[in-house]
mmCIF file of N, CA and C in Angstrom:
data_model
loop_
_atom_site.group_PDB
_atom_site.id
_atom_site.type_symbol
_atom_site.label_atom_id
_atom_site.label_comp_id
_atom_site.label_asym_id
_atom_site.label_seq_id
_atom_site.Cartn_x
_atom_site.Cartn_y
_atom_site.Cartn_z
ATOM 1 N N UNK A 923 170.637 -5.750 -12.972
ATOM 2 C CA UNK A 923 171.837 -5.095 -12.489
ATOM 3 C C UNK A 923 171.577 -4.542 -11.092
ATOM 4 N N UNK A 924 172.549 -4.662 -10.208
ATOM 5 C CA UNK A 924 172.443 -4.134 -8.851
ATOM 6 C C UNK A 924 173.271 -2.854 -8.760
ATOM 7 N N UNK A 925 172.718 -1.873 -8.075
ATOM 8 C CA UNK A 925 173.355 -0.569 -7.966
ATOM 9 C C UNK A 925 173.573 -0.210 -6.504
ATOM 10 N N UNK A 926 174.735 0.305 -6.207
ATOM 11 C CA UNK A 926 175.078 0.700 -4.839
ATOM 12 C C UNK A 926 175.608 2.118 -4.864
ATOM 13 N N UNK A 927 174.822 3.054 -4.324
ATOM 14 C CA UNK A 927 175.230 4.455 -4.277
ATOM 15 C C UNK A 927 175.978 4.746 -2.987
ATOM 16 N N UNK A 928 176.928 5.650 -3.082
ATOM 17 C CA UNK A 928 177.700 6.048 -1.907
ATOM 18 C C UNK A 928 178.225 7.462 -2.096
ATOM 19 N N UNK A 929 178.776 8.024 -1.014
ATOM 20 C CA UNK A 929 179.399 9.336 -1.107
ATOM 21 C C UNK A 929 178.610 10.477 -0.507
ATOM 22 N N UNK A 930 177.402 10.196 -0.070
ATOM 23 C CA UNK A 930 176.609 11.241 0.554
ATOM 24 C C UNK A 930 177.149 11.612 1.919
ATOM 25 N N UNK A 931 176.621 12.692 2.461
ATOM 26 C CA UNK A 931 177.054 13.125 3.769
ATOM 27 C C UNK A 931 176.615 14.540 4.049
ATOM 28 N N UNK A 932 177.192 15.104 5.086
ATOM 29 C CA UNK A 932 176.883 16.473 5.503
ATOM 30 C C UNK A 932 177.960 17.411 4.951
ATOM 31 N N UNK A 933 177.522 18.465 4.295
ATOM 32 C CA UNK A 933 178.455 19.423 3.709
ATOM 33 C C UNK A 933 177.903 20.828 3.908
ATOM 34 N N UNK A 934 178.795 21.771 4.048
ATOM 35 C CA UNK A 934 178.358 23.158 4.209
ATOM 36 C C UNK A 934 177.960 23.755 2.867
ATOM 37 N N UNK A 935 177.091 24.720 2.935
ATOM 38 C CA UNK A 935 176.674 25.429 1.738
ATOM 39 C C UNK A 935 177.905 25.993 1.017
ATOM 40 N N UNK A 936 177.943 25.787 -0.295
ATOM 41 C CA UNK A 936 179.094 26.207 -1.089
ATOM 42 C C UNK A 936 180.128 25.126 -1.291
ATOM 43 N N UNK A 937 179.988 24.041 -0.563
ATOM 44 C CA UNK A 937 180.941 22.950 -0.646
ATOM 45 C C UNK A 937 180.661 22.004 -1.802
ATOM 46 N N UNK A 938 181.435 20.918 -1.839
ATOM 47 C CA UNK A 938 181.346 19.951 -2.924
ATOM 48 C C UNK A 938 181.277 18.526 -2.383
ATOM 49 N N UNK A 939 180.688 17.666 -3.167
ATOM 50 C CA UNK A 939 180.639 16.237 -2.880
ATOM 51 C C UNK A 939 180.698 15.483 -4.193
ATOM 52 N N UNK A 940 181.217 14.272 -4.139
ATOM 53 C CA UNK A 940 181.158 13.396 -5.298
ATOM 54 C C UNK A 940 180.457 12.102 -4.898
ATOM 55 N N UNK A 941 179.386 11.824 -5.564
ATOM 56 C CA UNK A 941 178.659 10.586 -5.355
ATOM 57 C C UNK A 941 179.154 9.537 -6.351
ATOM 58 N N UNK A 942 179.124 8.298 -5.913
ATOM 59 C CA UNK A 942 179.484 7.175 -6.768
ATOM 60 C C UNK A 942 178.357 6.166 -6.776
ATOM 61 N N UNK A 943 178.230 5.471 -7.864
ATOM 62 C CA UNK A 943 177.239 4.400 -7.975
ATOM 63 C C UNK A 943 177.911 3.225 -8.662
ATOM 64 N N UNK A 944 178.139 2.176 -7.913
ATOM 65 C CA UNK A 944 178.803 0.992 -8.442
ATOM 66 C C UNK A 944 177.764 -0.027 -8.876
ATOM 67 N N UNK A 945 177.959 -0.575 -10.046
ATOM 68 C CA UNK A 945 177.020 -1.552 -10.601
ATOM 69 C C UNK A 945 177.639 -2.937 -10.598
ATOM 70 N N UNK A 946 176.785 -3.917 -10.478
ATOM 71 C CA UNK A 946 177.223 -5.305 -10.581
ATOM 72 C C UNK A 946 176.138 -6.082 -11.303
ATOM 73 N N UNK A 947 176.517 -7.196 -11.839
ATOM 74 C CA UNK A 947 175.549 -8.008 -12.543
ATOM 75 C C UNK A 947 175.754 -7.938 -14.035
ATOM 76 N N UNK A 948 174.779 -7.405 -14.741
ATOM 77 C CA UNK A 948 174.818 -7.391 -16.200
ATOM 78 C C UNK A 948 175.786 -6.348 -16.729
ATOM 79 N N UNK A 949 175.971 -6.349 -18.023
ATOM 80 C CA UNK A 949 176.945 -5.474 -18.661
ATOM 81 C C UNK A 949 176.596 -4.015 -18.458
ATOM 82 N N UNK A 950 177.402 -3.356 -17.657
ATOM 83 C CA UNK A 950 177.150 -1.965 -17.275
ATOM 84 C C UNK A 950 177.107 -1.046 -18.492
ATOM 85 N N UNK A 951 177.976 -1.284 -19.453
ATOM 86 C CA UNK A 951 178.086 -0.381 -20.598
ATOM 87 C C UNK A 951 176.833 -0.376 -21.474
ATOM 88 N N UNK A 952 175.952 -1.331 -21.273
ATOM 89 C CA UNK A 952 174.717 -1.400 -22.056
ATOM 90 C C UNK A 952 173.593 -0.548 -21.478
ATOM 91 N N UNK A 953 173.849 0.084 -20.344
ATOM 92 C CA UNK A 953 172.797 0.807 -19.642
ATOM 93 C C UNK A 953 173.047 2.312 -19.618
ATOM 94 N N UNK A 954 171.993 3.037 -19.964
ATOM 95 C CA UNK A 954 172.021 4.451 -19.672
ATOM 96 C C UNK A 954 171.888 4.635 -18.169
ATOM 97 N N UNK A 955 172.580 5.629 -17.621
ATOM 98 C CA UNK A 955 172.590 5.815 -16.180
ATOM 99 C C UNK A 955 172.047 7.197 -15.829
ATOM 100 N N UNK A 956 171.392 7.259 -14.692
ATOM 101 C CA UNK A 956 170.849 8.531 -14.253
ATOM 102 C C UNK A 956 170.985 8.716 -12.760
ATOM 103 N N UNK A 957 171.003 9.978 -12.370
ATOM 104 C CA UNK A 957 170.916 10.346 -10.955
ATOM 105 C C UNK A 957 169.614 11.118 -10.759
ATOM 106 N N UNK A 958 168.913 10.756 -9.716
ATOM 107 C CA UNK A 958 167.690 11.441 -9.314
ATOM 108 C C UNK A 958 167.826 11.817 -7.844
ATOM 109 N N UNK A 959 166.950 12.689 -7.400
ATOM 110 C CA UNK A 959 166.953 13.023 -5.983
ATOM 111 C C UNK A 959 165.534 13.229 -5.495
ATOM 112 N N UNK A 960 165.371 13.022 -4.205
ATOM 113 C CA UNK A 960 164.049 13.199 -3.596
ATOM 114 C C UNK A 960 164.215 13.867 -2.248
ATOM 115 N N UNK A 961 163.662 15.055 -2.150
ATOM 116 C CA UNK A 961 163.670 15.796 -0.889
ATOM 117 C C UNK A 961 162.428 15.425 -0.086
ATOM 118 N N UNK A 962 162.455 15.622 1.216
ATOM 119 C CA UNK A 962 161.288 15.277 2.044
ATOM 120 C C UNK A 962 160.021 15.972 1.558
ATOM 121 N N UNK A 963 158.981 15.192 1.373
ATOM 122 C CA UNK A 963 157.699 15.747 0.959
ATOM 123 C C UNK A 963 157.599 16.093 -0.506
ATOM 124 N N UNK A 964 158.622 15.777 -1.278
ATOM 125 C CA UNK A 964 158.611 16.103 -2.701
ATOM 126 C C UNK A 964 158.749 14.854 -3.548
ATOM 127 N N UNK A 965 158.412 14.996 -4.815
ATOM 128 C CA UNK A 965 158.558 13.883 -5.725
ATOM 129 C C UNK A 965 160.011 13.701 -6.148
ATOM 130 N N UNK A 966 160.303 12.493 -6.574
ATOM 131 C CA UNK A 966 161.634 12.218 -7.082
ATOM 132 C C UNK A 966 161.840 12.983 -8.391
ATOM 133 N N UNK A 967 162.999 13.614 -8.523
ATOM 134 C CA UNK A 967 163.245 14.434 -9.708
ATOM 135 C C UNK A 967 164.578 14.085 -10.349
ATOM 136 N N UNK A 968 164.629 14.300 -11.642
ATOM 137 C CA UNK A 968 165.827 14.043 -12.426
ATOM 138 C C UNK A 968 166.917 15.050 -12.084
ATOM 139 N N UNK A 969 168.137 14.547 -11.967
ATOM 140 C CA UNK A 969 169.291 15.405 -11.711
ATOM 141 C C UNK A 969 170.208 15.434 -12.936
ATOM 142 N N UNK A 970 170.639 14.256 -13.348
ATOM 143 C CA UNK A 970 171.578 14.166 -14.468
ATOM 144 C C UNK A 970 171.542 12.757 -15.042
ATOM 145 N N UNK A 971 171.930 12.641 -16.305
ATOM 146 C CA UNK A 971 171.967 11.326 -16.925
ATOM 147 C C UNK A 971 173.072 11.249 -17.955
ATOM 148 N N UNK A 972 173.496 10.024 -18.229
ATOM 149 C CA UNK A 972 174.515 9.788 -19.247
ATOM 150 C C UNK A 972 174.108 8.569 -20.047
ATOM 151 N N UNK A 973 174.150 8.703 -21.370
ATOM 152 C CA UNK A 973 173.755 7.604 -22.238
ATOM 153 C C UNK A 973 174.902 6.604 -22.379
ATOM 154 N N UNK A 974 174.624 5.486 -23.037
ATOM 155 C CA UNK A 974 175.681 4.504 -23.244
ATOM 156 C C UNK A 974 176.754 5.041 -24.175
ATOM 157 N N UNK A 975 176.400 6.007 -25.004
ATOM 158 C CA UNK A 975 177.374 6.634 -25.904
ATOM 159 C C UNK A 975 178.143 7.762 -25.231
ATOM 160 N N UNK A 976 177.782 8.064 -23.969
ATOM 161 C CA UNK A 976 178.485 9.115 -23.246
ATOM 162 C C UNK A 976 177.853 10.486 -23.330
ATOM 163 N N UNK A 977 176.682 10.584 -23.947
ATOM 164 C CA UNK A 977 175.994 11.870 -23.988
ATOM 165 C C UNK A 977 175.407 12.166 -22.616
ATOM 166 N N UNK A 978 175.432 13.431 -22.225
ATOM 167 C CA UNK A 978 174.947 13.810 -20.902
ATOM 168 C C UNK A 978 173.831 14.839 -20.997
ATOM 169 N N UNK A 979 173.020 14.873 -19.972
ATOM 170 C CA UNK A 979 171.971 15.877 -19.857
ATOM 171 C C UNK A 979 171.738 16.146 -18.383
ATOM 172 N N UNK A 980 171.245 17.343 -18.102
ATOM 173 C CA UNK A 980 171.074 17.770 -16.729
ATOM 174 C C UNK A 980 169.737 18.470 -16.543
ATOM 175 N N UNK A 981 169.263 18.468 -15.304
ATOM 176 C CA UNK A 981 168.136 19.317 -14.973
ATOM 177 C C UNK A 981 168.585 20.762 -15.181
ATOM 178 N N UNK A 982 167.717 21.558 -15.760
ATOM 179 C CA UNK A 982 168.092 22.928 -16.118
ATOM 180 C C UNK A 982 168.642 23.712 -14.928
ATOM 181 N N UNK A 983 168.037 23.514 -13.770
ATOM 182 C CA UNK A 983 168.434 24.311 -12.608
ATOM 183 C C UNK A 983 169.787 23.898 -12.055
ATOM 184 N N UNK A 984 170.315 22.772 -12.532
ATOM 185 C CA UNK A 984 171.576 22.265 -11.988
ATOM 186 C C UNK A 984 172.743 22.403 -12.950
ATOM 187 N N UNK A 985 172.452 22.789 -14.179
ATOM 188 C CA UNK A 985 173.521 22.910 -15.160
ATOM 189 C C UNK A 985 174.594 23.877 -14.685
ATOM 190 N N UNK A 986 175.829 23.448 -14.827
ATOM 191 C CA UNK A 986 176.940 24.281 -14.414
ATOM 192 C C UNK A 986 177.462 23.969 -13.031
ATOM 193 N N UNK A 987 176.650 23.311 -12.209
ATOM 194 C CA UNK A 987 177.098 22.965 -10.855
ATOM 195 C C UNK A 987 177.363 21.478 -10.696
ATOM 196 N N UNK A 988 176.603 20.663 -11.413
ATOM 197 C CA UNK A 988 176.731 19.215 -11.285
ATOM 198 C C UNK A 988 177.314 18.628 -12.577
ATOM 199 N N UNK A 989 178.114 17.577 -12.424
ATOM 200 C CA UNK A 989 178.693 16.895 -13.573
ATOM 201 C C UNK A 989 178.563 15.385 -13.388
ATOM 202 N N UNK A 990 178.002 14.739 -14.390
ATOM 203 C CA UNK A 990 177.885 13.284 -14.360
ATOM 204 C C UNK A 990 178.946 12.691 -15.281
ATOM 205 N N UNK A 991 179.472 11.549 -14.874
ATOM 206 C CA UNK A 991 180.433 10.840 -15.706
ATOM 207 C C UNK A 991 180.310 9.356 -15.436
ATOM 208 N N UNK A 992 180.825 8.560 -16.352
ATOM 209 C CA UNK A 992 180.785 7.115 -16.156
ATOM 210 C C UNK A 992 182.128 6.509 -16.514
ATOM 211 N N UNK A 993 182.454 5.444 -15.821
ATOM 212 C CA UNK A 993 183.662 4.677 -16.085
ATOM 213 C C UNK A 993 183.220 3.243 -16.301
ATOM 214 N N UNK A 994 183.127 2.847 -17.548
ATOM 215 C CA UNK A 994 182.609 1.512 -17.855
ATOM 216 C C UNK A 994 183.545 0.416 -17.347
ATOM 217 N N UNK A 995 184.827 0.659 -17.333
ATOM 218 C CA UNK A 995 185.775 -0.346 -16.841
ATOM 219 C C UNK A 995 185.553 -0.618 -15.353
ATOM 220 N N UNK A 996 185.188 0.415 -14.618
ATOM 221 C CA UNK A 996 184.946 0.261 -13.186
ATOM 222 C C UNK A 996 183.471 0.033 -12.879
ATOM 223 N N UNK A 997 182.634 0.061 -13.912
ATOM 224 C CA UNK A 997 181.190 -0.134 -13.737
ATOM 225 C C UNK A 997 180.641 0.866 -12.723
ATOM 226 N N UNK A 998 181.030 2.091 -12.879
ATOM 227 C CA UNK A 998 180.657 3.111 -11.907
ATOM 228 C C UNK A 998 180.240 4.392 -12.614
ATOM 229 N N UNK A 999 179.219 5.023 -12.068
ATOM 230 C CA UNK A 999 178.814 6.349 -12.535
ATOM 231 C C UNK A 999 178.996 7.316 -11.372
ATOM 232 N N UNK A 1000 179.419 8.528 -11.709
ATOM 233 C CA UNK A 1000 179.734 9.518 -10.688
ATOM 234 C C UNK A 1000 178.856 10.751 -10.862
ATOM 235 N N UNK A 1001 178.662 11.448 -9.761
ATOM 236 C CA UNK A 1001 177.999 12.741 -9.819
ATOM 237 C C UNK A 1001 178.831 13.709 -8.979
ATOM 238 N N UNK A 1002 179.486 14.626 -9.662
ATOM 239 C CA UNK A 1002 180.268 15.657 -8.997
ATOM 240 C C UNK A 1002 179.352 16.847 -8.753
ATOM 241 N N UNK A 1003 179.249 17.257 -7.491
ATOM 242 C CA UNK A 1003 178.339 18.332 -7.124
ATOM 243 C C UNK A 1003 179.143 19.466 -6.498
ATOM 244 N N UNK A 1004 179.058 20.624 -7.089
ATOM 245 C CA UNK A 1004 179.797 21.798 -6.619
ATOM 246 C C UNK A 1004 178.825 22.919 -6.242
ATOM 247 N N UNK A 1005 179.347 23.867 -5.489
ATOM 248 C CA UNK A 1005 178.555 25.037 -5.066
ATOM 249 C C UNK A 1005 177.215 24.600 -4.498
ATOM 250 N N UNK A 1006 177.263 23.661 -3.606
ATOM 251 C CA UNK A 1006 176.026 23.089 -3.068
ATOM 252 C C UNK A 1006 175.227 24.116 -2.296
ATOM 253 N N UNK A 1007 173.910 23.975 -2.400
ATOM 254 C CA UNK A 1007 172.975 24.875 -1.739
ATOM 255 C C UNK A 1007 172.090 24.086 -0.798
ATOM 256 N N UNK A 1008 171.457 24.791 0.131
ATOM 257 C CA UNK A 1008 170.559 24.113 1.072
ATOM 258 C C UNK A 1008 169.493 23.305 0.329
ATOM 259 N N UNK A 1009 169.014 23.837 -0.780
ATOM 260 C CA UNK A 1009 167.942 23.166 -1.512
ATOM 261 C C UNK A 1009 168.405 21.915 -2.253
ATOM 262 N N UNK A 1010 169.701 21.633 -2.237
ATOM 263 C CA UNK A 1010 170.202 20.388 -2.811
ATOM 264 C C UNK A 1010 170.082 19.220 -1.832
ATOM 265 N N UNK A 1011 169.682 19.506 -0.611
ATOM 266 C CA UNK A 1011 169.498 18.461 0.392
ATOM 267 C C UNK A 1011 168.417 17.486 -0.060
ATOM 268 N N UNK A 1012 168.792 16.204 -0.118
ATOM 269 C CA UNK A 1012 167.868 15.174 -0.598
ATOM 270 C C UNK A 1012 168.551 13.817 -0.515
ATOM 271 N N UNK A 1013 167.766 12.791 -0.710
ATOM 272 C CA UNK A 1013 168.330 11.465 -0.953
ATOM 273 C C UNK A 1013 168.582 11.347 -2.452
ATOM 274 N N UNK A 1014 169.777 10.986 -2.810
ATOM 275 C CA UNK A 1014 170.171 10.867 -4.207
ATOM 276 C C UNK A 1014 170.192 9.397 -4.604
ATOM 277 N N UNK A 1015 169.544 9.112 -5.720
ATOM 278 C CA UNK A 1015 169.438 7.749 -6.222
ATOM 279 C C UNK A 1015 170.101 7.635 -7.591
ATOM 280 N N UNK A 1016 170.795 6.534 -7.806
ATOM 281 C CA UNK A 1016 171.243 6.242 -9.156
ATOM 282 C C UNK A 1016 170.315 5.198 -9.755
ATOM 283 N N UNK A 1017 170.232 5.214 -11.065
ATOM 284 C CA UNK A 1017 169.320 4.327 -11.759
ATOM 285 C C UNK A 1017 169.904 3.927 -13.111
ATOM 286 N N UNK A 1018 169.467 2.766 -13.588
ATOM 287 C CA UNK A 1018 169.952 2.234 -14.853
ATOM 288 C C UNK A 1018 168.792 2.015 -15.813
ATOM 289 N N UNK A 1019 169.039 2.309 -17.063
ATOM 290 C CA UNK A 1019 168.009 2.214 -18.099
ATOM 291 C C UNK A 1019 168.529 1.335 -19.221
ATOM 292 N N UNK A 1020 167.783 0.264 -19.498
ATOM 293 C CA UNK A 1020 168.268 -0.706 -20.471
ATOM 294 C C UNK A 1020 167.654 -0.613 -21.850
ATOM 295 N N UNK A 1021 166.925 0.457 -22.125
ATOM 296 C CA UNK A 1021 166.281 0.605 -23.433
ATOM 297 C C UNK A 1021 167.308 0.724 -24.556
ATOM 298 N N UNK A 1022 166.970 0.203 -25.750
ATOM 299 C CA UNK A 1022 167.869 0.389 -26.905
ATOM 300 C C UNK A 1022 168.126 1.863 -27.217
ATOM 301 N N UNK A 1023 167.191 2.734 -26.836
ATOM 302 C CA UNK A 1023 167.381 4.162 -27.094
ATOM 303 C C UNK A 1023 168.385 4.792 -26.138
ATOM 304 N N UNK A 1024 168.813 4.020 -25.145
ATOM 305 C CA UNK A 1024 169.752 4.558 -24.159
ATOM 306 C C UNK A 1024 171.100 4.887 -24.774
ATOM 307 N N UNK A 1025 171.308 4.501 -26.031
ATOM 308 C CA UNK A 1025 172.574 4.823 -26.689
ATOM 309 C C UNK A 1025 172.722 6.320 -26.875
ATOM 310 N N UNK A 1026 171.652 6.970 -27.341
ATOM 311 C CA UNK A 1026 171.745 8.395 -27.647
ATOM 312 C C UNK A 1026 170.781 9.254 -26.840
ATOM 313 N N UNK A 1027 169.841 8.624 -26.158
ATOM 314 C CA UNK A 1027 168.820 9.387 -25.449
ATOM 315 C C UNK A 1027 169.036 9.293 -23.951
ATOM 316 N N UNK A 1028 169.052 10.436 -23.307
ATOM 317 C CA UNK A 1028 169.073 10.489 -21.847
ATOM 318 C C UNK A 1028 167.649 10.803 -21.399
ATOM 319 N N UNK A 1029 167.044 9.849 -20.744
ATOM 320 C CA UNK A 1029 165.670 10.067 -20.287
ATOM 321 C C UNK A 1029 165.663 10.752 -18.935
ATOM 322 N N UNK A 1030 164.705 11.670 -18.764
ATOM 323 C CA UNK A 1030 164.541 12.364 -17.488
ATOM 324 C C UNK A 1030 163.368 11.799 -16.693
ATOM 325 N N UNK A 1031 162.750 10.758 -17.215
ATOM 326 C CA UNK A 1031 161.559 10.211 -16.579
ATOM 327 C C UNK A 1031 161.894 9.062 -15.650
ATOM 328 N N UNK A 1032 161.382 9.145 -14.433
ATOM 329 C CA UNK A 1032 161.594 8.082 -13.448
ATOM 330 C C UNK A 1032 161.132 6.737 -14.003
ATOM 331 N N UNK A 1033 160.017 6.741 -14.709
ATOM 332 C CA UNK A 1033 159.419 5.495 -15.195
ATOM 333 C C UNK A 1033 160.244 4.807 -16.269
ATOM 334 N N UNK A 1034 161.207 5.522 -16.851
ATOM 335 C CA UNK A 1034 162.005 4.940 -17.924
ATOM 336 C C UNK A 1034 163.171 4.095 -17.402
ATOM 337 N N UNK A 1035 163.436 4.165 -16.106
ATOM 338 C CA UNK A 1035 164.586 3.471 -15.537
ATOM 339 C C UNK A 1035 164.163 2.147 -14.924
ATOM 340 N N UNK A 1036 164.976 1.135 -15.170
ATOM 341 C CA UNK A 1036 164.616 -0.240 -14.815
ATOM 342 C C UNK A 1036 165.149 -0.668 -13.453
ATOM 343 N N UNK A 1037 166.277 -0.144 -13.067
ATOM 344 C CA UNK A 1037 166.923 -0.566 -11.827
ATOM 345 C C UNK A 1037 167.320 0.671 -11.018
ATOM 346 N N UNK A 1038 167.214 0.517 -9.698
ATOM 347 C CA UNK A 1038 167.490 1.633 -8.792
ATOM 348 C C UNK A 1038 168.404 1.207 -7.659
ATOM 349 N N UNK A 1039 169.290 2.112 -7.269
ATOM 350 C CA UNK A 1039 170.085 1.905 -6.080
ATOM 351 C C UNK A 1039 169.299 2.299 -4.844
ATOM 352 N N UNK A 1040 169.915 2.144 -3.685
ATOM 353 C CA UNK A 1040 169.212 2.347 -2.421
ATOM 354 C C UNK A 1040 169.163 3.807 -1.985
ATOM 355 N N UNK A 1041 169.950 4.669 -2.620
ATOM 356 C CA UNK A 1041 169.953 6.082 -2.261
ATOM 357 C C UNK A 1041 171.037 6.415 -1.252
ATOM 358 N N UNK A 1042 171.513 7.632 -1.352
ATOM 359 C CA UNK A 1042 172.501 8.145 -0.407
ATOM 360 C C UNK A 1042 172.096 9.571 -0.042
ATOM 361 N N UNK A 1043 172.122 9.872 1.247
ATOM 362 C CA UNK A 1043 171.608 11.143 1.738
ATOM 363 C C UNK A 1043 172.669 12.229 1.654
ATOM 364 N N UNK A 1044 172.285 13.334 1.055
ATOM 365 C CA UNK A 1044 173.128 14.528 1.002
ATOM 366 C C UNK A 1044 172.432 15.615 1.808
ATOM 367 N N UNK A 1045 173.123 16.144 2.791
ATOM 368 C CA UNK A 1045 172.578 17.219 3.615
ATOM 369 C C UNK A 1045 173.489 18.423 3.505
ATOM 370 N N UNK A 1046 172.929 19.528 3.063
ATOM 371 C CA UNK A 1046 173.691 20.765 2.917
ATOM 372 C C UNK A 1046 173.240 21.726 4.010
ATOM 373 N N UNK A 1047 174.189 22.154 4.815
ATOM 374 C CA UNK A 1047 173.871 23.040 5.934
ATOM 375 C C UNK A 1047 174.367 24.457 5.664
ATOM 376 N N UNK A 1048 173.703 25.417 6.291
ATOM 377 C CA UNK A 1048 174.099 26.829 6.106
ATOM 378 C C UNK A 1048 175.364 27.156 6.885
#
Protein backbone atom coordinates (compact mmCIF):
# COMPACT_ATOMS: atom_id res chain seq x y z
CA UNK A 1 0.00 0.00 0.00
CA UNK A 2 1.23 3.51 -0.81
CA UNK A 3 0.62 6.34 1.63
CA UNK A 4 0.61 10.07 0.94
CA UNK A 5 0.48 12.44 3.91
CA UNK A 6 -0.58 16.05 3.57
CA UNK A 7 -1.89 18.99 5.56
CA UNK A 8 1.20 20.09 7.40
CA UNK A 9 2.29 23.67 7.61
CA UNK A 10 3.05 26.61 9.86
CA UNK A 11 0.56 27.34 12.63
CA UNK A 12 0.61 29.55 15.68
CA UNK A 13 0.64 28.11 19.15
CA UNK A 14 -2.92 27.31 20.20
CA UNK A 15 -4.04 26.77 16.64
CA UNK A 16 -5.30 23.69 14.83
CA UNK A 17 -4.39 21.58 11.83
CA UNK A 18 -5.83 18.51 10.18
CA UNK A 19 -3.49 16.06 8.56
CA UNK A 20 -4.65 13.60 5.92
CA UNK A 21 -3.11 10.39 4.71
CA UNK A 22 -4.43 8.95 1.47
CA UNK A 23 -3.78 5.31 0.69
CA UNK A 24 -3.66 3.53 -2.62
CA UNK A 25 -3.00 0.00 -3.65
CA UNK A 26 -4.26 -2.79 -1.43
CA UNK A 27 -7.47 -2.86 0.55
CA UNK A 28 -7.22 0.04 2.96
CA UNK A 29 -9.82 -1.34 5.36
CA UNK A 30 -7.58 -4.32 6.11
CA UNK A 31 -4.88 -2.14 7.65
CA UNK A 32 -4.51 -0.66 11.04
CA UNK A 33 -3.35 2.93 10.65
CA UNK A 34 -1.09 5.06 12.76
CA UNK A 35 0.37 8.52 12.99
CA UNK A 36 3.89 9.03 14.29
CA UNK A 37 6.08 12.07 14.55
CA UNK A 38 9.77 12.82 14.65
CA UNK A 39 11.25 16.04 15.93
CA UNK A 40 14.82 17.07 15.05
CA UNK A 41 17.33 15.02 17.00
CA UNK A 42 14.67 12.77 18.49
CA UNK A 43 13.37 9.32 17.80
CA UNK A 44 10.17 8.68 15.95
CA UNK A 45 7.29 8.43 18.41
CA UNK A 46 3.73 7.19 18.35
CA UNK A 47 1.00 9.82 18.16
CA UNK A 48 -2.26 8.01 17.49
CA UNK A 49 -3.61 4.86 15.90
CA UNK A 50 -6.85 3.34 14.70
CA UNK A 51 -7.54 -0.35 14.25
CA UNK A 52 -9.46 -1.89 11.38
CA UNK A 53 -12.42 -2.19 13.75
CA UNK A 54 -12.23 1.54 14.49
CA UNK A 55 -10.67 1.34 17.93
CA UNK A 56 -8.37 4.26 18.70
CA UNK A 57 -5.44 4.89 20.99
CA UNK A 58 -3.24 7.87 21.65
CA UNK A 59 0.05 8.81 23.20
CA UNK A 60 -0.77 9.72 26.79
CA UNK A 61 0.60 13.24 26.47
CA UNK A 62 -1.63 13.96 23.48
CA UNK A 63 -4.96 12.63 24.70
CA UNK A 64 -7.63 15.27 24.52
CA UNK A 65 -5.87 17.40 21.92
CA UNK A 66 -5.48 15.05 18.97
CA UNK A 67 -8.14 12.93 17.27
CA UNK A 68 -7.57 10.19 14.72
CA UNK A 69 -10.25 8.97 12.36
CA UNK A 70 -10.49 6.90 9.22
CA UNK A 71 -12.74 6.90 6.19
CA UNK A 72 -12.48 3.53 4.49
CA UNK A 73 -14.55 4.66 1.50
CA UNK A 74 -12.05 7.43 0.83
CA UNK A 75 -9.06 5.30 1.87
CA UNK A 76 -7.93 8.11 4.11
CA UNK A 77 -6.91 8.50 7.72
CA UNK A 78 -7.02 11.87 9.43
CA UNK A 79 -5.34 13.45 12.41
CA UNK A 80 -7.10 16.45 13.89
CA UNK A 81 -4.70 18.45 16.05
CA UNK A 82 -5.97 21.15 18.38
CA UNK A 83 -4.37 23.46 20.94
CA UNK A 84 -1.04 23.00 19.25
CA UNK A 85 2.12 23.68 21.21
CA UNK A 86 5.67 24.48 20.18
CA UNK A 87 6.70 20.97 21.21
CA UNK A 88 4.31 19.50 18.63
CA UNK A 89 6.68 20.71 15.91
CA UNK A 90 7.84 17.65 13.97
CA UNK A 91 7.55 15.71 10.77
CA UNK A 92 4.37 13.66 10.98
CA UNK A 93 4.23 10.26 9.32
CA UNK A 94 1.31 7.98 8.63
CA UNK A 95 1.81 4.25 8.62
CA UNK A 96 -0.13 1.09 7.85
CA UNK A 97 -0.09 -2.19 9.73
CA UNK A 98 -1.28 -5.36 8.08
CA UNK A 99 -1.17 -7.78 11.01
CA UNK A 100 -4.26 -9.91 11.72
CA UNK A 101 -4.23 -8.36 15.20
CA UNK A 102 -4.82 -4.96 13.63
CA UNK A 103 -8.55 -5.63 13.99
CA UNK A 104 -8.59 -4.91 17.72
CA UNK A 105 -5.04 -3.91 18.60
CA UNK A 106 -3.53 -0.50 18.04
CA UNK A 107 0.21 -0.88 18.11
CA UNK A 108 2.42 1.95 19.32
CA UNK A 109 5.61 0.37 18.03
CA UNK A 110 7.32 1.72 14.93
CA UNK A 111 8.51 -1.79 14.07
CA UNK A 112 4.95 -3.11 13.88
CA UNK A 113 4.05 -0.98 10.86
CA UNK A 114 4.67 -2.27 7.36
CA UNK A 115 4.21 0.79 5.17
CA UNK A 116 5.08 4.44 5.68
CA UNK A 117 4.19 7.70 4.02
CA UNK A 118 6.75 10.38 3.22
CA UNK A 119 5.91 12.67 6.14
CA UNK A 120 4.49 16.15 6.39
CA UNK A 121 6.10 18.93 8.40
CA UNK A 122 4.16 20.67 11.14
CA UNK A 123 5.74 23.80 12.59
CA UNK A 124 4.16 25.48 15.58
CA UNK A 125 5.35 29.01 16.28
CA UNK A 126 4.95 31.12 19.41
